[in-house]
mmCIF file of N, CA and C in Angstrom:
data_model
loop_
_atom_site.group_PDB
_atom_site.id
_atom_site.type_symbol
_atom_site.label_atom_id
_atom_site.label_comp_id
_atom_site.label_asym_id
_atom_site.label_seq_id
_atom_site.Cartn_x
_atom_site.Cartn_y
_atom_site.Cartn_z
ATOM 1 N N MET A 27 12.834 -16.451 53.312
ATOM 2 C CA MET A 27 11.655 -16.398 52.487
ATOM 3 C C MET A 27 10.825 -15.164 52.877
ATOM 4 N N ILE A 28 10.433 -14.360 51.885
ATOM 5 C CA ILE A 28 9.657 -13.148 52.131
ATOM 6 C C ILE A 28 8.180 -13.489 52.044
ATOM 7 N N ARG A 29 7.420 -13.084 53.055
ATOM 8 C CA ARG A 29 5.977 -13.341 53.068
ATOM 9 C C ARG A 29 5.257 -12.006 52.858
ATOM 10 N N ASP A 30 4.877 -11.739 51.621
ATOM 11 C CA ASP A 30 4.216 -10.489 51.280
ATOM 12 C C ASP A 30 2.710 -10.680 51.374
ATOM 13 N N ARG A 31 2.025 -9.723 52.002
ATOM 14 C CA ARG A 31 0.580 -9.837 52.172
ATOM 15 C C ARG A 31 -0.207 -9.104 51.085
ATOM 16 N N GLY A 32 0.439 -8.504 50.116
ATOM 17 C CA GLY A 32 -0.216 -7.883 48.971
ATOM 18 C C GLY A 32 -1.146 -6.738 49.325
ATOM 19 N N ASN A 33 -2.404 -6.847 48.915
ATOM 20 C CA ASN A 33 -3.374 -5.768 49.102
ATOM 21 C C ASN A 33 -3.661 -5.474 50.566
ATOM 22 N N ILE A 34 -3.568 -6.448 51.413
ATOM 23 C CA ILE A 34 -3.842 -6.228 52.836
ATOM 24 C C ILE A 34 -2.873 -5.175 53.387
ATOM 25 N N LYS A 35 -1.637 -5.268 52.988
ATOM 26 C CA LYS A 35 -0.620 -4.336 53.456
ATOM 27 C C LYS A 35 -0.915 -2.920 52.953
ATOM 28 N N TRP A 36 -1.261 -2.769 51.689
ATOM 29 C CA TRP A 36 -1.444 -1.441 51.112
ATOM 30 C C TRP A 36 -2.731 -0.773 51.578
ATOM 31 N N THR A 37 -3.790 -1.523 51.725
ATOM 32 C CA THR A 37 -5.033 -0.891 52.179
ATOM 33 C C THR A 37 -4.952 -0.496 53.641
ATOM 34 N N ALA A 38 -4.147 -1.176 54.428
ATOM 35 C CA ALA A 38 -3.995 -0.819 55.832
ATOM 36 C C ALA A 38 -3.238 0.496 55.975
ATOM 37 N N MET A 39 -2.374 0.842 55.019
ATOM 38 C CA MET A 39 -1.584 2.065 55.114
ATOM 39 C C MET A 39 -2.302 3.272 54.530
ATOM 40 N N MET A 40 -3.421 3.090 53.853
ATOM 41 C CA MET A 40 -4.118 4.208 53.224
ATOM 42 C C MET A 40 -5.105 4.847 54.190
ATOM 43 N N LEU A 41 -5.216 6.145 54.103
ATOM 44 C CA LEU A 41 -6.193 6.864 54.906
ATOM 45 C C LEU A 41 -7.574 6.735 54.280
ATOM 46 N N SER A 42 -8.597 6.908 55.073
ATOM 47 C CA SER A 42 -9.958 6.780 54.550
ATOM 48 C C SER A 42 -10.244 7.843 53.485
ATOM 49 N N GLU A 43 -9.617 9.029 53.607
ATOM 50 C CA GLU A 43 -9.791 10.069 52.590
ATOM 51 C C GLU A 43 -9.208 9.628 51.255
ATOM 52 N N HIS A 44 -8.083 8.917 51.297
ATOM 53 C CA HIS A 44 -7.473 8.410 50.067
ATOM 54 C C HIS A 44 -8.362 7.367 49.410
ATOM 55 N N VAL A 45 -8.926 6.478 50.199
ATOM 56 C CA VAL A 45 -9.803 5.440 49.660
ATOM 57 C C VAL A 45 -11.037 6.073 49.023
ATOM 58 N N ALA A 46 -11.641 7.052 49.700
ATOM 59 C CA ALA A 46 -12.819 7.728 49.154
ATOM 60 C C ALA A 46 -12.487 8.443 47.852
ATOM 61 N N GLU A 47 -11.339 9.077 47.796
ATOM 62 C CA GLU A 47 -10.928 9.776 46.574
ATOM 63 C C GLU A 47 -10.658 8.796 45.432
ATOM 64 N N LEU A 48 -10.084 7.638 45.728
ATOM 65 C CA LEU A 48 -9.855 6.619 44.700
ATOM 66 C C LEU A 48 -11.180 6.072 44.158
ATOM 67 N N HIS A 49 -12.171 5.884 45.026
ATOM 68 C CA HIS A 49 -13.485 5.429 44.560
ATOM 69 C C HIS A 49 -14.142 6.485 43.676
ATOM 70 N N ARG A 50 -14.051 7.762 44.087
ATOM 71 C CA ARG A 50 -14.625 8.836 43.282
ATOM 72 C C ARG A 50 -13.935 8.919 41.924
ATOM 73 N N TRP A 51 -12.635 8.754 41.910
ATOM 74 C CA TRP A 51 -11.859 8.809 40.676
ATOM 75 C C TRP A 51 -12.234 7.651 39.751
ATOM 76 N N GLN A 52 -12.415 6.464 40.322
ATOM 77 C CA GLN A 52 -12.800 5.298 39.527
ATOM 78 C C GLN A 52 -14.202 5.484 38.938
ATOM 79 N N ASN A 53 -15.139 6.018 39.711
ATOM 80 C CA ASN A 53 -16.489 6.274 39.204
ATOM 81 C C ASN A 53 -16.478 7.332 38.109
ATOM 82 N N GLU A 54 -15.588 8.303 38.230
ATOM 83 C CA GLU A 54 -15.469 9.348 37.231
ATOM 84 C C GLU A 54 -14.978 8.794 35.893
ATOM 85 N N ASP A 55 -14.142 7.777 35.935
ATOM 86 C CA ASP A 55 -13.644 7.165 34.706
ATOM 87 C C ASP A 55 -14.742 6.451 33.935
ATOM 88 N N HIS A 56 -15.744 5.926 34.620
ATOM 89 C CA HIS A 56 -16.820 5.182 33.972
ATOM 90 C C HIS A 56 -18.044 6.051 33.682
ATOM 91 N N TYR A 57 -17.961 7.349 33.878
ATOM 92 C CA TYR A 57 -19.083 8.252 33.670
ATOM 93 C C TYR A 57 -19.371 8.427 32.182
ATOM 94 N N GLU A 58 -20.634 8.373 31.803
ATOM 95 C CA GLU A 58 -21.062 8.604 30.416
ATOM 96 C C GLU A 58 -21.894 9.884 30.377
ATOM 97 N N GLU A 59 -21.683 10.673 29.360
ATOM 98 C CA GLU A 59 -22.498 11.864 29.171
ATOM 99 C C GLU A 59 -23.909 11.459 28.746
ATOM 100 N N ARG A 60 -24.888 12.242 29.155
ATOM 101 C CA ARG A 60 -26.270 11.966 28.772
ATOM 102 C C ARG A 60 -26.425 12.259 27.282
ATOM 103 N N PRO A 61 -26.947 11.291 26.516
ATOM 104 C CA PRO A 61 -27.112 11.530 25.082
ATOM 105 C C PRO A 61 -28.197 12.582 24.817
ATOM 106 N N GLN A 62 -27.944 13.409 23.827
ATOM 107 C CA GLN A 62 -28.900 14.441 23.449
ATOM 108 C C GLN A 62 -29.874 13.864 22.418
ATOM 109 N N LEU A 63 -31.138 13.804 22.759
ATOM 110 C CA LEU A 63 -32.161 13.256 21.862
ATOM 111 C C LEU A 63 -32.879 14.395 21.169
ATOM 112 N N ASP A 64 -33.038 14.266 19.849
ATOM 113 C CA ASP A 64 -33.796 15.276 19.114
ATOM 114 C C ASP A 64 -35.255 14.831 19.007
ATOM 115 N N ASP A 65 -36.059 15.618 18.292
ATOM 116 C CA ASP A 65 -37.492 15.332 18.188
ATOM 117 C C ASP A 65 -37.768 13.994 17.513
ATOM 118 N N PHE A 66 -36.971 13.642 16.523
ATOM 119 C CA PHE A 66 -37.176 12.375 15.827
ATOM 120 C C PHE A 66 -36.922 11.182 16.750
ATOM 121 N N ASP A 67 -35.897 11.286 17.580
ATOM 122 C CA ASP A 67 -35.611 10.220 18.545
ATOM 123 C C ASP A 67 -36.741 10.072 19.555
ATOM 124 N N LEU A 68 -37.247 11.195 20.044
ATOM 125 C CA LEU A 68 -38.338 11.153 21.022
ATOM 126 C C LEU A 68 -39.618 10.586 20.409
ATOM 127 N N GLN A 69 -39.893 10.927 19.148
ATOM 128 C CA GLN A 69 -41.066 10.366 18.471
ATOM 129 C C GLN A 69 -40.903 8.870 18.259
ATOM 130 N N ALA A 70 -39.706 8.429 17.925
ATOM 131 C CA ALA A 70 -39.458 6.995 17.742
ATOM 132 C C ALA A 70 -39.641 6.241 19.053
ATOM 133 N N ILE A 71 -39.174 6.816 20.157
ATOM 134 C CA ILE A 71 -39.359 6.191 21.471
ATOM 135 C C ILE A 71 -40.842 6.104 21.809
ATOM 136 N N GLN A 72 -41.575 7.182 21.568
ATOM 137 C CA GLN A 72 -43.010 7.185 21.853
ATOM 138 C C GLN A 72 -43.738 6.140 21.009
ATOM 139 N N TYR A 73 -43.381 6.041 19.745
ATOM 140 C CA TYR A 73 -44.019 5.063 18.860
ATOM 141 C C TYR A 73 -43.744 3.636 19.331
ATOM 142 N N GLU A 74 -42.499 3.348 19.674
ATOM 143 C CA GLU A 74 -42.142 2.005 20.140
ATOM 144 C C GLU A 74 -42.886 1.655 21.426
ATOM 145 N N ILE A 75 -43.015 2.611 22.335
ATOM 146 C CA ILE A 75 -43.745 2.359 23.581
ATOM 147 C C ILE A 75 -45.209 2.071 23.299
ATOM 148 N N GLU A 76 -45.826 2.851 22.411
ATOM 149 C CA GLU A 76 -47.240 2.638 22.081
ATOM 150 C C GLU A 76 -47.466 1.275 21.430
ATOM 151 N N VAL A 77 -46.614 0.915 20.477
ATOM 152 C CA VAL A 77 -46.757 -0.371 19.788
ATOM 153 C C VAL A 77 -46.536 -1.525 20.762
ATOM 154 N N ALA A 78 -45.516 -1.415 21.605
ATOM 155 C CA ALA A 78 -45.226 -2.485 22.568
ATOM 156 C C ALA A 78 -46.359 -2.632 23.579
ATOM 157 N N LYS A 79 -46.966 -1.529 23.967
ATOM 158 C CA LYS A 79 -48.090 -1.587 24.921
ATOM 159 C C LYS A 79 -49.299 -2.262 24.291
ATOM 160 N N LYS A 80 -49.601 -1.935 23.039
ATOM 161 C CA LYS A 80 -50.758 -2.531 22.366
ATOM 162 C C LYS A 80 -50.550 -4.013 22.086
ATOM 163 N N ARG A 81 -49.340 -4.382 21.669
ATOM 164 C CA ARG A 81 -49.053 -5.782 21.336
ATOM 165 C C ARG A 81 -48.745 -6.638 22.554
ATOM 166 N N GLU A 82 -48.396 -5.981 23.671
ATOM 167 C CA GLU A 82 -47.969 -6.673 24.895
ATOM 168 C C GLU A 82 -46.785 -7.606 24.611
ATOM 169 N N CYS A 83 -45.805 -7.078 23.912
ATOM 170 C CA CYS A 83 -44.610 -7.866 23.591
ATOM 171 C C CYS A 83 -43.421 -7.354 24.412
ATOM 172 N N ALA A 84 -42.375 -8.140 24.424
ATOM 173 C CA ALA A 84 -41.181 -7.797 25.200
ATOM 174 C C ALA A 84 -40.430 -6.644 24.535
ATOM 175 N N VAL A 85 -39.856 -5.804 25.366
ATOM 176 C CA VAL A 85 -39.078 -4.659 24.884
ATOM 177 C C VAL A 85 -37.739 -4.592 25.615
ATOM 178 N N HIS A 86 -36.782 -3.957 24.949
ATOM 179 C CA HIS A 86 -35.499 -3.620 25.562
ATOM 180 C C HIS A 86 -35.532 -2.115 25.813
ATOM 181 N N VAL A 87 -35.417 -1.718 27.062
ATOM 182 C CA VAL A 87 -35.442 -0.308 27.427
ATOM 183 C C VAL A 87 -34.063 0.064 27.949
ATOM 184 N N LYS A 88 -33.540 1.160 27.427
ATOM 185 C CA LYS A 88 -32.231 1.655 27.857
ATOM 186 C C LYS A 88 -32.452 2.992 28.551
ATOM 187 N N LEU A 89 -32.030 3.075 29.825
ATOM 188 C CA LEU A 89 -32.187 4.283 30.627
ATOM 189 C C LEU A 89 -30.828 4.899 30.916
ATOM 190 N N TRP A 90 -30.825 6.199 31.121
ATOM 191 C CA TRP A 90 -29.635 6.889 31.591
ATOM 192 C C TRP A 90 -29.850 7.183 33.064
ATOM 193 N N ASP A 91 -28.951 6.677 33.913
ATOM 194 C CA ASP A 91 -29.118 6.835 35.351
ATOM 195 C C ASP A 91 -27.786 7.191 35.995
ATOM 196 N N LYS A 92 -27.657 8.430 36.420
ATOM 197 C CA LYS A 92 -26.496 8.902 37.175
ATOM 198 C C LYS A 92 -25.166 8.605 36.480
ATOM 199 N N GLY A 93 -25.100 8.889 35.202
ATOM 200 C CA GLY A 93 -23.840 8.758 34.480
ATOM 201 C C GLY A 93 -23.570 7.412 33.862
ATOM 202 N N LYS A 94 -24.552 6.542 33.816
ATOM 203 C CA LYS A 94 -24.341 5.248 33.167
ATOM 204 C C LYS A 94 -25.640 4.784 32.526
ATOM 205 N N SER A 95 -25.511 3.896 31.551
ATOM 206 C CA SER A 95 -26.680 3.334 30.872
ATOM 207 C C SER A 95 -27.110 2.061 31.594
ATOM 208 N N VAL A 96 -28.410 1.944 31.792
ATOM 209 C CA VAL A 96 -28.977 0.776 32.461
ATOM 210 C C VAL A 96 -29.968 0.131 31.491
ATOM 211 N N PHE A 97 -29.887 -1.197 31.348
ATOM 212 C CA PHE A 97 -30.745 -1.917 30.427
ATOM 213 C C PHE A 97 -31.806 -2.699 31.191
ATOM 214 N N TYR A 98 -33.017 -2.670 30.666
ATOM 215 C CA TYR A 98 -34.125 -3.451 31.215
ATOM 216 C C TYR A 98 -34.771 -4.218 30.069
ATOM 217 N N MET A 99 -35.324 -5.364 30.377
ATOM 218 C CA MET A 99 -36.079 -6.127 29.400
ATOM 219 C C MET A 99 -37.351 -6.602 30.081
ATOM 220 N N GLY A 100 -38.478 -6.456 29.402
ATOM 221 C CA GLY A 100 -39.740 -6.882 29.970
ATOM 222 C C GLY A 100 -40.894 -6.465 29.084
ATOM 223 N N VAL A 101 -42.084 -6.506 29.659
ATOM 224 C CA VAL A 101 -43.313 -6.161 28.943
ATOM 225 C C VAL A 101 -43.882 -4.888 29.574
ATOM 226 N N ILE A 102 -44.228 -3.918 28.744
ATOM 227 C CA ILE A 102 -44.803 -2.672 29.243
ATOM 228 C C ILE A 102 -46.237 -2.936 29.666
ATOM 229 N N ARG A 103 -46.519 -2.702 30.941
ATOM 230 C CA ARG A 103 -47.856 -2.954 31.482
ATOM 231 C C ARG A 103 -48.677 -1.692 31.642
ATOM 232 N N GLU A 104 -48.014 -0.576 31.923
ATOM 233 C CA GLU A 104 -48.759 0.650 32.186
ATOM 234 C C GLU A 104 -47.974 1.849 31.685
ATOM 235 N N VAL A 105 -48.699 2.787 31.099
ATOM 236 C CA VAL A 105 -48.110 4.052 30.677
ATOM 237 C C VAL A 105 -48.919 5.155 31.339
ATOM 238 N N ASN A 106 -48.298 5.918 32.221
ATOM 239 C CA ASN A 106 -48.966 7.007 32.922
ATOM 240 C C ASN A 106 -48.484 8.320 32.324
ATOM 241 N N VAL A 107 -49.353 8.960 31.550
ATOM 242 C CA VAL A 107 -48.983 10.186 30.854
ATOM 243 C C VAL A 107 -48.898 11.358 31.821
ATOM 244 N N GLU A 108 -49.769 11.403 32.824
ATOM 245 C CA GLU A 108 -49.778 12.517 33.769
ATOM 246 C C GLU A 108 -48.530 12.528 34.647
ATOM 247 N N ALA A 109 -48.146 11.369 35.161
ATOM 248 C CA ALA A 109 -46.979 11.287 36.036
ATOM 249 C C ALA A 109 -45.682 11.091 35.245
ATOM 250 N N MET A 110 -45.763 10.837 33.947
ATOM 251 C CA MET A 110 -44.616 10.681 33.054
ATOM 252 C C MET A 110 -43.719 9.508 33.444
ATOM 253 N N TRP A 111 -44.309 8.306 33.619
ATOM 254 C CA TRP A 111 -43.532 7.101 33.845
ATOM 255 C C TRP A 111 -44.222 5.920 33.197
ATOM 256 N N ILE A 112 -43.440 4.853 32.975
ATOM 257 C CA ILE A 112 -43.983 3.599 32.453
ATOM 258 C C ILE A 112 -43.648 2.488 33.445
ATOM 259 N N THR A 113 -44.465 1.453 33.415
ATOM 260 C CA THR A 113 -44.234 0.292 34.274
ATOM 261 C C THR A 113 -43.893 -0.892 33.382
ATOM 262 N N VAL A 114 -42.783 -1.559 33.693
ATOM 263 C CA VAL A 114 -42.318 -2.697 32.910
ATOM 264 C C VAL A 114 -42.234 -3.913 33.828
ATOM 265 N N ASP A 115 -42.896 -4.994 33.410
ATOM 266 C CA ASP A 115 -42.791 -6.269 34.127
ATOM 267 C C ASP A 115 -41.617 -7.040 33.552
ATOM 268 N N SER A 116 -40.639 -7.316 34.392
ATOM 269 C CA SER A 116 -39.474 -8.081 33.979
ATOM 270 C C SER A 116 -39.439 -9.384 34.766
ATOM 271 N N PRO A 117 -38.560 -10.298 34.416
ATOM 272 C CA PRO A 117 -38.454 -11.539 35.190
ATOM 273 C C PRO A 117 -38.084 -11.308 36.655
ATOM 274 N N PHE A 118 -37.518 -10.143 36.970
ATOM 275 C CA PHE A 118 -37.088 -9.848 38.332
ATOM 276 C C PHE A 118 -38.088 -9.018 39.112
ATOM 277 N N GLY A 119 -39.208 -8.679 38.499
ATOM 278 C CA GLY A 119 -40.215 -7.889 39.196
ATOM 279 C C GLY A 119 -40.706 -6.746 38.337
ATOM 280 N N ARG A 120 -41.457 -5.872 38.956
ATOM 281 C CA ARG A 120 -42.055 -4.730 38.266
ATOM 282 C C ARG A 120 -41.204 -3.497 38.518
ATOM 283 N N ASP A 121 -40.848 -2.789 37.444
ATOM 284 C CA ASP A 121 -40.023 -1.591 37.540
ATOM 285 C C ASP A 121 -40.780 -0.394 36.991
ATOM 286 N N ARG A 122 -40.736 0.713 37.713
ATOM 287 C CA ARG A 122 -41.343 1.966 37.269
ATOM 288 C C ARG A 122 -40.223 2.880 36.796
ATOM 289 N N MET A 123 -40.328 3.352 35.549
ATOM 290 C CA MET A 123 -39.256 4.139 34.942
ATOM 291 C C MET A 123 -39.774 5.508 34.525
ATOM 292 N N PRO A 124 -39.066 6.573 34.878
ATOM 293 C CA PRO A 124 -39.474 7.894 34.393
ATOM 294 C C PRO A 124 -39.186 8.030 32.898
ATOM 295 N N VAL A 125 -40.105 8.624 32.199
ATOM 296 C CA VAL A 125 -39.978 8.766 30.745
ATOM 297 C C VAL A 125 -38.803 9.672 30.392
ATOM 298 N N SER A 126 -38.499 10.623 31.228
ATOM 299 C CA SER A 126 -37.410 11.563 30.928
ATOM 300 C C SER A 126 -36.042 10.887 30.923
ATOM 301 N N ASP A 127 -35.897 9.723 31.561
ATOM 302 C CA ASP A 127 -34.610 9.030 31.604
ATOM 303 C C ASP A 127 -34.441 7.995 30.490
ATOM 304 N N ILE A 128 -35.478 7.747 29.689
ATOM 305 C CA ILE A 128 -35.406 6.731 28.644
ATOM 306 C C ILE A 128 -34.565 7.238 27.482
ATOM 307 N N ILE A 129 -33.580 6.428 27.080
ATOM 308 C CA ILE A 129 -32.723 6.754 25.944
ATOM 309 C C ILE A 129 -33.222 6.070 24.686
ATOM 310 N N SER A 130 -33.589 4.782 24.802
ATOM 311 C CA SER A 130 -34.086 4.058 23.629
ATOM 312 C C SER A 130 -35.007 2.937 24.069
ATOM 313 N N VAL A 131 -35.889 2.555 23.161
ATOM 314 C CA VAL A 131 -36.805 1.435 23.363
ATOM 315 C C VAL A 131 -36.808 0.642 22.066
ATOM 316 N N GLN A 132 -36.623 -0.680 22.186
ATOM 317 C CA GLN A 132 -36.664 -1.564 21.016
ATOM 318 C C GLN A 132 -37.548 -2.744 21.337
ATOM 319 N N ILE A 133 -38.400 -3.088 20.387
ATOM 320 C CA ILE A 133 -39.251 -4.268 20.552
ATOM 321 C C ILE A 133 -38.404 -5.498 20.299
ATOM 322 N N ALA A 134 -38.461 -6.445 21.242
ATOM 323 C CA ALA A 134 -37.695 -7.684 21.117
ATOM 324 C C ALA A 134 -38.554 -8.705 20.386
ATOM 325 N N GLU A 135 -38.036 -9.206 19.289
ATOM 326 C CA GLU A 135 -38.810 -10.186 18.512
ATOM 327 C C GLU A 135 -38.096 -11.477 18.415
#
């Protein structure tokens, strides 16, 4: 009877450089290009942020962060024009997001 240990056997034979290169290669496969937003998109994002702030309603915010899209849901509590970030209260806590990384904002109804 053959007793094969599967992944334990293969990871023990790999060098740390090989493992690091495989992780880099895997991350490269999931990389997304940053979407190019025109003036109309930026105006729509600004309008949605202003309306959501005045109404104090829940929003879906989509950010671009290091090659991937990140989704947040919460209520916009603060908009800082000078520092160029917004603060969103979510069920998991308060998140501060730079305006330059925002891809889209939608009011959740």
